[in-house]
Amino acid sequence: DYIFGDWSSDTTGYLVLDECYRFKNRNSLRSNYLQDLSYLFKNVWLLSGMPISKYIDDIYKQLEILYPQIFTSYWRFVGRYCFIRKTDWGDQIVADKPGALEQLKSDLADILIESDYPEHIPGWEPHIVSCVLPDAQADIYRELRK
């Protein structure tokens, strides 16, 4: 996880969280800590190649971190996008509703307007770091390059 920006209370700077699928558990200490931390930043970005691993409810906590004033009820979210089975042990998510992802994208389009994006995104500052690999690692590296 990477944290950039100003830690003061004037809500400036950026909070960039990589591999955000790790924050899908709405009850975990890590997810709740990051949600609290996100209030200190003007811009919060979550990065992931796979934000959903099973059902669409996996993305709820991530959206709550980004938009806590909009995503206020997990079970309302689940009721909109997932099928629920009532059991003796409580409610269980059994599947996504047909077209759930498209519906979520449509719902998010109403939230994500251009004004949500920062006007100035800092540029990249690449740095080349040279290092000498031990022979065993150098052999593996050469194999990978082939």
CSV table of C-alpha atoms in Angstrom, one decimal:
chain,number,residue,atom,x,y,z
A,1,ASP,CA,0.0,0.0,0.0
A,2,TYR,CA,1.3,3.4,-0.8
A,3,ILE,CA,0.4,6.7,0.9
A,4,PHE,CA,1.4,10.0,-0.7
A,5,GLY,CA,0.5,13.5,0.3
A,6,ASP,CA,0.0,15.8,3.2
A,7,TRP,CA,-1.0,14.3,6.5
A,8,SER,CA,-2.4,17.6,7.9
A,9,SER,CA,-6.1,18.0,8.5
A,10,ASP,CA,-6.6,20.4,5.6
A,11,THR,CA,-7.6,17.4,3.4
A,12,THR,CA,-5.0,17.8,0.6
A,13,GLY,CA,-2.8,15.3,-1.1
A,14,TYR,CA,-3.4,11.9,-2.5
A,15,LEU,CA,-4.1,8.5,-1.0
A,16,VAL,CA,-3.3,5.8,-3.5
A,17,LEU,CA,-4.1,2.2,-2.4
A,18,ASP,CA,-2.8,-0.6,-4.7
A,19,GLU,CA,-4.3,-4.0,-4.8
A,20,CYS,CA,-7.6,-2.7,-3.4
A,21,TYR,CA,-9.3,-6.1,-3.5
A,22,ARG,CA,-7.5,-6.7,-0.2
A,23,PHE,CA,-9.9,-4.1,1.3
A,24,LYS,CA,-13.1,-5.9,0.3
A,25,ASN,CA,-14.0,-7.2,3.8
A,26,ARG,CA,-16.3,-4.6,5.2
A,27,ASN,CA,-15.6,-5.7,8.8
A,28,SER,CA,-11.8,-6.0,8.7
A,29,LEU,CA,-9.7,-3.6,10.8
A,30,ARG,CA,-7.6,-2.9,7.7
A,31,SER,CA,-10.5,-1.8,5.6
A,32,ASN,CA,-12.1,0.3,8.3
A,33,TYR,CA,-8.7,1.9,9.1
A,34,LEU,CA,-8.2,2.8,5.5
A,35,GLN,CA,-11.7,4.3,5.3
A,36,ASP,CA,-10.9,6.5,8.3
A,37,LEU,CA,-7.6,7.4,6.8
A,38,SER,CA,-9.3,8.4,3.5
A,39,TYR,CA,-11.0,11.3,5.2
A,40,LEU,CA,-7.6,13.0,5.5
A,41,PHE,CA,-7.1,13.2,1.8
A,42,LYS,CA,-8.8,15.3,-0.9
A,43,ASN,CA,-8.1,12.6,-3.6
A,44,VAL,CA,-8.3,8.8,-3.0
A,45,TRP,CA,-7.4,6.3,-5.7
A,46,LEU,CA,-7.9,2.6,-5.5
A,47,LEU,CA,-6.0,0.4,-7.9
A,48,SER,CA,-6.7,-3.2,-8.8
A,49,GLY,CA,-6.6,-5.5,-11.7
A,50,MET,CA,-9.4,-7.6,-10.0
A,51,PRO,CA,-11.5,-5.7,-7.5
A,52,ILE,CA,-14.2,-8.5,-7.5
A,53,SER,CA,-13.3,-12.1,-6.8
A,54,LYS,CA,-16.6,-13.8,-6.3
A,55,TYR,CA,-19.8,-11.7,-6.2
A,56,ILE,CA,-20.3,-8.0,-6.9
A,57,ASP,CA,-20.6,-7.3,-3.2
A,58,ASP,CA,-16.8,-7.6,-3.0
A,59,ILE,CA,-16.6,-4.1,-4.4
A,60,TYR,CA,-18.9,-2.5,-1.8
A,61,LYS,CA,-16.2,-1.6,0.8
A,62,GLN,CA,-13.9,-0.2,-1.9
A,63,LEU,CA,-16.7,2.1,-3.1
A,64,GLU,CA,-17.5,3.0,0.5
A,65,ILE,CA,-13.9,4.1,1.0
A,66,LEU,CA,-14.2,6.3,-2.1
A,67,TYR,CA,-17.7,7.6,-1.5
A,68,PRO,CA,-18.7,7.1,2.1
A,69,GLN,CA,-21.6,9.6,1.9
A,70,ILE,CA,-23.2,7.7,-1.0
A,71,PHE,CA,-22.5,4.0,-0.1
A,72,THR,CA,-24.0,3.9,3.4
A,73,SER,CA,-25.7,0.5,3.5
A,74,TYR,CA,-24.1,-2.8,2.6
A,75,TRP,CA,-27.4,-4.8,2.6
A,76,ARG,CA,-29.1,-2.2,0.4
A,77,PHE,CA,-26.2,-2.5,-2.1
A,78,VAL,CA,-26.4,-6.3,-1.9
A,79,GLY,CA,-30.2,-6.2,-2.4
A,80,ARG,CA,-29.8,-4.2,-5.6
A,81,TYR,CA,-27.1,-6.3,-7.2
A,82,CYS,CA,-27.2,-9.8,-5.7
A,83,PHE,CA,-29.5,-12.7,-5.0
A,84,ILE,CA,-29.9,-13.4,-1.3
A,85,ARG,CA,-31.0,-16.7,0.3
A,86,LYS,CA,-32.4,-16.6,3.8
A,87,THR,CA,-31.0,-19.3,6.0
A,88,ASP,CA,-31.2,-20.2,9.7
A,89,TRP,CA,-27.7,-18.7,10.0
A,90,GLY,CA,-28.6,-15.4,8.4
A,91,ASP,CA,-28.7,-14.0,4.9
A,92,GLN,CA,-26.4,-15.6,2.3
A,93,ILE,CA,-25.4,-14.2,-1.1
A,94,VAL,CA,-25.8,-16.9,-3.7
A,95,ALA,CA,-25.3,-15.0,-7.1
A,96,ASP,CA,-25.1,-11.7,-8.8
A,97,LYS,CA,-28.4,-10.6,-10.4
A,98,PRO,CA,-28.3,-10.7,-14.2
A,99,GLY,CA,-26.8,-7.5,-15.6
A,100,ALA,CA,-25.6,-6.5,-12.1
A,101,LEU,CA,-22.2,-5.2,-13.3
A,102,GLU,CA,-23.8,-3.2,-16.1
A,103,GLN,CA,-26.3,-1.8,-13.6
A,104,LEU,CA,-23.5,-0.9,-11.2
A,105,LYS,CA,-21.6,0.8,-14.0
A,106,SER,CA,-24.7,2.8,-14.9
A,107,ASP,CA,-25.2,3.8,-11.3
A,108,LEU,CA,-21.6,4.8,-10.9
A,109,ALA,CA,-21.8,6.9,-14.1
A,110,ASP,CA,-24.3,9.1,-12.2
A,111,ILE,CA,-21.7,9.5,-9.4
A,112,LEU,CA,-18.5,9.7,-11.3
A,113,ILE,CA,-18.6,13.0,-13.2
A,114,GLU,CA,-15.6,14.9,-14.5
A,115,SER,CA,-15.5,17.2,-11.5
A,116,ASP,CA,-14.6,14.2,-9.3
A,117,TYR,CA,-11.2,14.0,-11.0
A,118,PRO,CA,-8.4,16.3,-9.8
A,119,GLU,CA,-7.4,19.1,-12.1
A,120,HIS,CA,-3.7,18.5,-11.7
A,121,ILE,CA,-2.4,15.0,-11.6
A,122,PRO,CA,1.3,14.9,-10.7
A,123,GLY,CA,3.7,13.7,-13.4
A,124,TRP,CA,5.8,10.6,-13.2
A,125,GLU,CA,9.4,11.0,-12.1
A,126,PRO,CA,11.1,7.8,-13.2
A,127,HIS,CA,14.4,6.9,-11.6
A,128,ILE,CA,16.7,4.2,-13.0
A,129,VAL,CA,18.3,2.1,-10.3
A,130,SER,CA,21.3,0.0,-11.4
A,131,CYS,CA,22.1,-3.1,-9.4
A,132,VAL,CA,24.3,-6.1,-9.8
A,133,LEU,CA,22.5,-9.4,-9.6
A,134,PRO,CA,24.1,-12.4,-8.0
A,135,ASP,CA,24.9,-15.1,-10.6
A,136,ALA,CA,21.9,-17.3,-9.7
A,137,GLN,CA,19.5,-14.3,-10.1
A,138,ALA,CA,21.3,-13.1,-13.3
A,139,ASP,CA,20.7,-16.6,-14.8
A,140,ILE,CA,17.0,-16.5,-14.0
A,141,TYR,CA,16.7,-12.9,-15.3
A,142,ARG,CA,18.4,-13.9,-18.6
A,143,GLU,CA,16.0,-16.9,-18.9
A,144,LEU,CA,13.0,-14.6,-18.4
A,145,ARG,CA,14.2,-12.1,-21.0
A,146,LYS,CA,14.5,-15.0,-23.6
